[in-house]
PDB file of C-alpha atoms in Angstrom:
ATOM      1  CA  MET A   1     -44.514 -20.809  34.028  1.00  0.00           C
ATOM      2  CA  ALA A   2     -41.312 -18.924  32.737  1.00  0.00           C
ATOM      3  CA  ALA A   3     -39.895 -18.609  36.394  1.00  0.00           C
ATOM      4  CA  LYS A   4     -40.122 -22.313  36.831  1.00  0.00           C
ATOM      5  CA  GLY A   5     -38.038 -22.864  33.758  1.00  0.00           C
ATOM      6  CA  THR A   6     -35.377 -20.355  34.725  1.00  0.00           C
ATOM      7  CA  GLY A   7     -34.967 -21.944  38.062  1.00  0.00           C
ATOM      8  CA  MET A   8     -34.392 -25.287  36.325  1.00  0.00           C
ATOM      9  CA  ALA A   9     -31.855 -23.946  34.025  1.00  0.00           C
ATOM     10  CA  ASN A  10     -29.579 -22.656  36.942  1.00  0.00           C
ATOM     11  CA  LYS A  11     -29.453 -26.117  38.306  1.00  0.00           C
ATOM     12  CA  GLY A  12     -28.361 -27.858  35.125  1.00  0.00           C
ATOM     13  CA  PRO A  13     -24.834 -27.236  34.391  1.00  0.00           C
ATOM     14  CA  SER A  14     -23.011 -27.471  37.848  1.00  0.00           C
ATOM     15  CA  TYR A  15     -21.885 -31.036  37.224  1.00  0.00           C
ATOM     16  CA  GLY A  16     -20.528 -29.822  33.897  1.00  0.00           C
ATOM     17  CA  MET A  17     -18.667 -27.009  35.521  1.00  0.00           C
ATOM     18  CA  SER A  18     -17.056 -29.094  38.181  1.00  0.00           C
ATOM     19  CA  ARG A  19     -16.015 -31.424  35.515  1.00  0.00           C
ATOM     20  CA  GLN A  20     -14.623 -28.593  33.403  1.00  0.00           C
ATOM     21  CA  VAL A  21     -12.714 -27.405  36.469  1.00  0.00           C
ATOM     22  CA  GLN A  22     -11.215 -31.032  37.099  1.00  0.00           C
ATOM     23  CA  ASP A  23     -10.394 -31.198  33.455  1.00  0.00           C
ATOM     24  CA  LYS A  24      -8.504 -28.028  33.835  1.00  0.00           C
ATOM     25  CA  ILE A  25      -6.596 -29.244  36.816  1.00  0.00           C
ATOM     26  CA  GLU A  26      -5.790 -32.599  35.031  1.00  0.00           C
ATOM     27  CA  SER A  27      -4.482 -30.662  32.199  1.00  0.00           C
ATOM     28  CA  LYS A  28      -1.755 -28.848  34.248  1.00  0.00           C
ATOM     29  CA  TYR A  29      -0.416 -32.421  35.342  1.00  0.00           C
ATOM     30  CA  ASP A  30       3.099 -32.588  33.455  1.00  0.00           C
ATOM     31  CA  THR A  31       4.310 -35.914  32.649  1.00  0.00           C
ATOM     32  CA  ASP A  32       7.821 -34.866  31.754  1.00  0.00           C
ATOM     33  CA  LEU A  33       8.076 -33.227  35.206  1.00  0.00           C
ATOM     34  CA  GLU A  34       6.611 -36.541  36.630  1.00  0.00           C
ATOM     35  CA  GLN A  35       9.754 -38.413  35.124  1.00  0.00           C
ATOM     36  CA  ILE A  36      12.205 -35.775  36.551  1.00  0.00           C
ATOM     37  CA  LEU A  37      10.566 -35.827  39.942  1.00  0.00           C
ATOM     38  CA  VAL A  38      10.707 -39.711  40.040  1.00  0.00           C
ATOM     39  CA  GLU A  39      14.449 -39.756  39.051  1.00  0.00           C
ATOM     40  CA  TRP A  40      15.247 -37.090  41.579  1.00  0.00           C
ATOM     41  CA  ILE A  41      13.319 -38.710  44.534  1.00  0.00           C
ATOM     42  CA  SER A  42      14.865 -42.111  43.572  1.00  0.00           C
ATOM     43  CA  ARG A  43      18.469 -40.643  43.862  1.00  0.00           C
ATOM     44  CA  GLN A  44      17.668 -38.686  46.743  1.00  0.00           C
ATOM     45  CA  CYS A  45      16.154 -41.328  48.979  1.00  0.00           C
ATOM     46  CA  GLY A  46      17.997 -44.410  47.564  1.00  0.00           C
ATOM     47  CA  SER A  47      16.444 -47.515  46.031  1.00  0.00           C
ATOM     48  CA  GLY A  48      14.486 -48.351  49.338  1.00  0.00           C
ATOM     49  CA  VAL A  49      11.592 -46.085  47.975  1.00  0.00           C
ATOM     50  CA  GLY A  50      11.128 -48.072  44.938  1.00  0.00           C
ATOM     51  CA  ARG A  51       9.755 -46.413  41.786  1.00  0.00           C
ATOM     52  CA  PRO A  52       6.104 -45.818  40.758  1.00  0.00           C
ATOM     53  CA  ASP A  53       4.203 -47.109  37.700  1.00  0.00           C
ATOM     54  CA  ALA A  54       4.194 -44.466  35.038  1.00  0.00           C
ATOM     55  CA  GLY A  55       1.351 -41.988  35.074  1.00  0.00           C
ATOM     56  CA  LYS A  56      -0.445 -39.912  37.433  1.00  0.00           C
ATOM     57  CA  ILE A  57      -2.189 -42.524  39.327  1.00  0.00           C
ATOM     58  CA  GLY A  58       1.107 -44.433  39.668  1.00  0.00           C
ATOM     59  CA  PHE A  59       2.763 -41.340  41.038  1.00  0.00           C
ATOM     60  CA  GLN A  60      -0.030 -40.523  43.363  1.00  0.00           C
ATOM     61  CA  THR A  61      -0.146 -44.197  44.656  1.00  0.00           C
ATOM     62  CA  TRP A  62       3.659 -43.916  45.265  1.00  0.00           C
ATOM     63  CA  LEU A  63       3.474 -40.734  47.479  1.00  0.00           C
ATOM     64  CA  LYS A  64       0.000 -41.221  48.924  1.00  0.00           C
ATOM     65  CA  ASP A  65       1.003 -42.563  52.349  1.00  0.00           C
ATOM     66  CA  GLY A  66       3.562 -39.577  52.940  1.00  0.00           C
ATOM     67  CA  CYS A  67       6.358 -42.130  53.589  1.00  0.00           C
ATOM     68  CA  VAL A  68       8.362 -41.446  50.334  1.00  0.00           C
ATOM     69  CA  LEU A  69       7.833 -37.748  50.731  1.00  0.00           C
ATOM     70  CA  SER A  70       9.012 -37.734  54.396  1.00  0.00           C
ATOM     71  CA  GLU A  71      12.228 -39.773  53.203  1.00  0.00           C
ATOM     72  CA  LEU A  72      12.683 -36.992  50.704  1.00  0.00           C
ATOM     73  CA  ILE A  73      12.421 -34.032  53.029  1.00  0.00           C
ATOM     74  CA  ASN A  74      14.584 -35.569  55.606  1.00  0.00           C
ATOM     75  CA  SER A  75      17.311 -36.513  53.097  1.00  0.00           C
ATOM     76  CA  LEU A  76      17.785 -32.516  52.474  1.00  0.00           C
ATOM     77  CA  PHE A  77      18.675 -31.920  56.049  1.00  0.00           C
ATOM     78  CA  SER A  78      22.192 -32.733  57.102  1.00  0.00           C
ATOM     79  CA  GLY A  79      21.651 -32.348  60.810  1.00  0.00           C
ATOM     80  CA  ASP A  80      18.519 -33.152  62.788  1.00  0.00           C
ATOM     81  CA  LYS A  81      15.843 -34.673  60.530  1.00  0.00           C
ATOM     82  CA  PRO A  82      12.680 -32.726  60.499  1.00  0.00           C
ATOM     83  CA  VAL A  83      10.257 -35.974  60.232  1.00  0.00           C
ATOM     84  CA  LYS A  84      11.222 -37.906  63.295  1.00  0.00           C
ATOM     85  CA  LYS A  85       8.898 -40.911  62.629  1.00  0.00           C
ATOM     86  CA  ILE A  86       8.258 -42.334  59.188  1.00  0.00           C
ATOM     87  CA  GLN A  87       5.921 -45.309  59.526  1.00  0.00           C
ATOM     88  CA  SER A  88       3.859 -47.019  56.558  1.00  0.00           C
ATOM     89  CA  SER A  89       0.262 -47.367  57.554  1.00  0.00           C
ATOM     90  CA  THR A  90      -2.814 -48.335  55.760  1.00  0.00           C
ATOM     91  CA  MET A  91      -4.819 -46.262  57.879  1.00  0.00           C
ATOM     92  CA  ALA A  92      -6.175 -43.057  56.156  1.00  0.00           C
ATOM     93  CA  PHE A  93      -5.611 -40.753  59.021  1.00  0.00           C
ATOM     94  CA  LYS A  94      -2.114 -42.037  59.651  1.00  0.00           C
ATOM     95  CA  GLN A  95      -1.134 -41.554  55.925  1.00  0.00           C
ATOM     96  CA  MET A  96      -2.616 -37.787  55.905  1.00  0.00           C
ATOM     97  CA  GLU A  97      -0.711 -37.297  59.234  1.00  0.00           C
ATOM     98  CA  GLN A  98       2.480 -38.520  57.510  1.00  0.00           C
ATOM     99  CA  ILE A  99       1.786 -36.008  54.527  1.00  0.00           C
ATOM    100  CA  SER A 100       1.228 -33.002  56.797  1.00  0.00           C
ATOM    101  CA  GLN A 101       4.538 -33.781  58.485  1.00  0.00           C
ATOM    102  CA  PHE A 102       6.194 -33.619  55.230  1.00  0.00           C
ATOM    103  CA  LEU A 103       4.417 -30.356  54.460  1.00  0.00           C
ATOM    104  CA  ASN A 104       5.360 -28.801  57.692  1.00  0.00           C
ATOM    105  CA  ALA A 105       8.994 -29.828  57.218  1.00  0.00           C
ATOM    106  CA  ALA A 106       9.038 -28.408  53.651  1.00  0.00           C
ATOM    107  CA  GLU A 107       7.713 -25.018  54.825  1.00  0.00           C
ATOM    108  CA  LYS A 108      10.602 -25.082  57.522  1.00  0.00           C
ATOM    109  CA  TYR A 109      12.919 -25.663  54.722  1.00  0.00           C
ATOM    110  CA  GLY A 110      11.505 -22.662  52.930  1.00  0.00           C
ATOM    111  CA  VAL A 111       8.935 -23.627  50.388  1.00  0.00           C
ATOM    112  CA  THR A 112       6.410 -20.855  50.411  1.00  0.00           C
ATOM    113  CA  LYS A 113       2.664 -21.381  51.323  1.00  0.00           C
ATOM    114  CA  THR A 114       1.714 -20.414  47.820  1.00  0.00           C
ATOM    115  CA  ASP A 115       3.639 -23.399  46.507  1.00  0.00           C
ATOM    116  CA  MET A 116       2.409 -25.864  48.988  1.00  0.00           C
ATOM    117  CA  PHE A 117      -0.143 -28.518  48.024  1.00  0.00           C
ATOM    118  CA  GLN A 118      -3.085 -29.432  50.509  1.00  0.00           C
ATOM    119  CA  THR A 119      -3.193 -32.943  52.067  1.00  0.00           C
ATOM    120  CA  VAL A 120      -6.374 -33.896  49.944  1.00  0.00           C
ATOM    121  CA  ASP A 121      -4.715 -32.788  46.733  1.00  0.00           C
ATOM    122  CA  LEU A 122      -2.419 -35.782  47.130  1.00  0.00           C
ATOM    123  CA  TRP A 123      -4.526 -38.064  49.201  1.00  0.00           C
ATOM    124  CA  GLU A 124      -7.557 -38.026  47.152  1.00  0.00           C
ATOM    125  CA  GLY A 125      -5.563 -37.256  43.860  1.00  0.00           C
ATOM    126  CA  LYS A 126      -7.561 -34.040  43.454  1.00  0.00           C
ATOM    127  CA  ASP A 127      -4.719 -31.926  42.302  1.00  0.00           C
ATOM    128  CA  MET A 128      -1.404 -33.863  41.542  1.00  0.00           C
ATOM    129  CA  ALA A 129      -0.305 -30.802  39.560  1.00  0.00           C
ATOM    130  CA  ALA A 130      -0.110 -28.981  42.809  1.00  0.00           C
ATOM    131  CA  VAL A 131       1.956 -31.830  44.371  1.00  0.00           C
ATOM    132  CA  GLN A 132       4.236 -31.544  41.304  1.00  0.00           C
ATOM    133  CA  ARG A 133       4.565 -27.786  41.991  1.00  0.00           C
ATOM    134  CA  THR A 134       5.575 -28.237  45.660  1.00  0.00           C
ATOM    135  CA  LEU A 135       8.078 -30.850  44.699  1.00  0.00           C
ATOM    136  CA  SER A 136       9.554 -28.586  42.056  1.00  0.00           C
ATOM    137  CA  ALA A 137       9.708 -25.909  44.542  1.00  0.00           C
ATOM    138  CA  LEU A 138      11.506 -27.913  46.940  1.00  0.00           C
ATOM    139  CA  GLY A 139      14.102 -29.226  44.190  1.00  0.00           C
ATOM    140  CA  SER A 140      14.643 -25.620  43.209  1.00  0.00           C
ATOM    141  CA  LEU A 141      15.444 -24.670  46.924  1.00  0.00           C
ATOM    142  CA  ALA A 142      17.695 -27.605  47.353  1.00  0.00           C
ATOM    143  CA  VAL A 143      19.731 -26.651  44.322  1.00  0.00           C
ATOM    144  CA  THR A 144      19.764 -22.802  45.258  1.00  0.00           C
ATOM    145  CA  LYS A 145      20.888 -23.463  48.843  1.00  0.00           C
ATOM    146  CA  ASP A 146      23.714 -25.779  47.671  1.00  0.00           C
ATOM    147  CA  GLU A 147      24.247 -27.305  50.982  1.00  0.00           C
ATOM    148  CA  GLY A 148      25.649 -30.696  49.537  1.00  0.00           C
ATOM    149  CA  THR A 149      22.482 -32.692  50.405  1.00  0.00           C
ATOM    150  CA  TYR A 150      20.893 -32.503  46.856  1.00  0.00           C
ATOM    151  CA  GLN A 151      21.340 -35.665  44.978  1.00  0.00           C
ATOM    152  CA  GLY A 152      20.712 -35.119  41.375  1.00  0.00           C
ATOM    153  CA  ASP A 153      21.348 -32.993  38.055  1.00  0.00           C
ATOM    154  CA  PRO A 154      21.196 -29.496  39.028  1.00  0.00           C
ATOM    155  CA  ASN A 155      19.808 -28.684  35.697  1.00  0.00           C
ATOM    156  CA  TRP A 156      16.601 -30.358  36.611  1.00  0.00           C
ATOM    157  CA  PHE A 157      15.392 -27.379  38.688  1.00  0.00           C
ATOM    158  CA  PHE A 158      15.880 -23.764  38.341  1.00  0.00           C
ATOM    159  CA  LYS A 159      17.791 -21.935  40.767  1.00  0.00           C
ATOM    160  CA  LYS A 160      15.692 -19.450  42.878  1.00  0.00           C
ATOM    161  CA  ALA A 161      16.798 -15.812  42.856  1.00  0.00           C
ATOM    162  CA  GLN A 162      18.466 -15.245  46.285  1.00  0.00           C
ATOM    163  CA  GLU A 163      17.289 -12.569  48.391  1.00  0.00           C
ATOM    164  CA  ASN A 164      19.505  -9.756  48.475  1.00  0.00           C
ATOM    165  CA  ARG A 165      19.207  -8.238  51.888  1.00  0.00           C
ATOM    166  CA  ARG A 166      20.574  -4.759  52.359  1.00  0.00           C
ATOM    167  CA  ASP A 167      20.711  -3.437  56.039  1.00  0.00           C
ATOM    168  CA  PHE A 168      20.746   0.278  56.335  1.00  0.00           C
ATOM    169  CA  SER A 169      21.652   2.260  59.400  1.00  0.00           C
ATOM    170  CA  ASP A 170      19.238   4.759  60.995  1.00  0.00           C
ATOM    171  CA  ASP A 171      21.156   7.691  59.620  1.00  0.00           C
ATOM    172  CA  GLN A 172      21.203   6.260  56.072  1.00  0.00           C
ATOM    173  CA  MET A 173      17.403   5.834  56.258  1.00  0.00           C
ATOM    174  CA  LYS A 174      16.944   9.229  57.600  1.00  0.00           C
ATOM    175  CA  ALA A 175      19.111  10.868  54.700  1.00  0.00           C
ATOM    176  CA  GLY A 176      17.130   8.761  52.296  1.00  0.00           C
ATOM    177  CA  LYS A 177      13.796  10.280  53.501  1.00  0.00           C
ATOM    178  CA  SER A 178      15.090  13.942  53.032  1.00  0.00           C
ATOM    179  CA  VAL A 179      16.192  13.082  49.528  1.00  0.00           C
ATOM    180  CA  ILE A 180      12.541  11.708  48.767  1.00  0.00           C
ATOM    181  CA  GLY A 181      11.175  14.760  50.289  1.00  0.00           C
ATOM    182  CA  LEU A 182      13.209  17.115  47.931  1.00  0.00           C
ATOM    183  CA  GLN A 183      12.369  14.856  44.779  1.00  0.00           C
ATOM    184  CA  MET A 184       8.709  15.416  45.352  1.00  0.00           C
ATOM    185  CA  GLY A 185       9.326  19.191  44.476  1.00  0.00           C
ATOM    186  CA  SER A 186       7.138  22.034  45.753  1.00  0.00           C
ATOM    187  CA  ASN A 187       3.843  23.328  44.576  1.00  0.00           C
ATOM    188  CA  LYS A 188       3.983  26.655  46.195  1.00  0.00           C
ATOM    189  CA  GLY A 189       2.370  29.521  44.046  1.00  0.00           C
ATOM    190  CA  ALA A 190       0.961  26.996  41.732  1.00  0.00           C
ATOM    191  CA  SER A 191      -2.643  27.572  40.698  1.00  0.00           C
ATOM    192  CA  GLN A 192      -4.930  26.128  38.087  1.00  0.00           C
ATOM    193  CA  GLU A 193      -5.128  29.544  36.266  1.00  0.00           C
ATOM    194  CA  GLY A 194      -4.792  29.259  32.456  1.00  0.00           C
ATOM    195  CA  MET A 195      -5.523  25.448  32.421  1.00  0.00           C
ATOM    196  CA  SER A 196      -8.288  24.043  30.523  1.00  0.00           C
ATOM    197  CA  TYR A 197      -9.577  20.381  31.007  1.00  0.00           C
ATOM    198  CA  GLY A 198     -11.202  18.609  28.238  1.00  0.00           C
ATOM    199  CA  ARG A 199     -12.973  20.218  25.307  1.00  0.00           C
ATOM    200  CA  PRO A 200     -15.521  22.666  25.671  1.00  0.00           C
ATOM    201  CA  ARG A 201     -18.969  21.328  25.313  1.00  0.00           C
ATOM    202  CA  GLN A 202     -20.401  22.064  21.773  1.00  0.00           C
ATOM    203  CA  ILE A 203     -23.941  23.374  21.782  1.00  0.00           C
ATOM    204  CA  LEU A 204     -25.659  22.890  18.398  1.00  0.00           C
TER     205      LEU A 204
END
């Protein structure tokens, strides 16, 4: 009888767990950041993109078809625009396609994979905090690149640390290797004689 009871106990909390996980994700959504992002996107894209209703659902609805996002990424490129076709559609697969075009363009712009949301995070509203993270990373990149395409307050996003590349010649690399070799020292003639490890075992 006991075995049956334990089997049932294992099934119980799975709904509770997924609810907890969802609550945790929800708690990461930042309403202050939402206001900054809405303000930035509106300035960046112009009044044509409108403004969402306040709150997470309004924000998600505004971005869900991918058009606003595509306008946003295009506005950061001064030459060729990465998203060639921006078309509003009521069809789910078209909206998802538009979102993935934005994601590809954002990656080209320099947003790292770890900062990228998944299409379902936005389309199904699964993780709007991840959407905010992607847009913040995009804003930070735009401020950092300072290419004249960013429209907004530079203090809205922090500047990313610029990569500091140093190119060394082969000779410099070889010289560096020999220095490292010398720093490692030598253990010639070393032995473990006279060393004791730990305390001797006490026999009572």
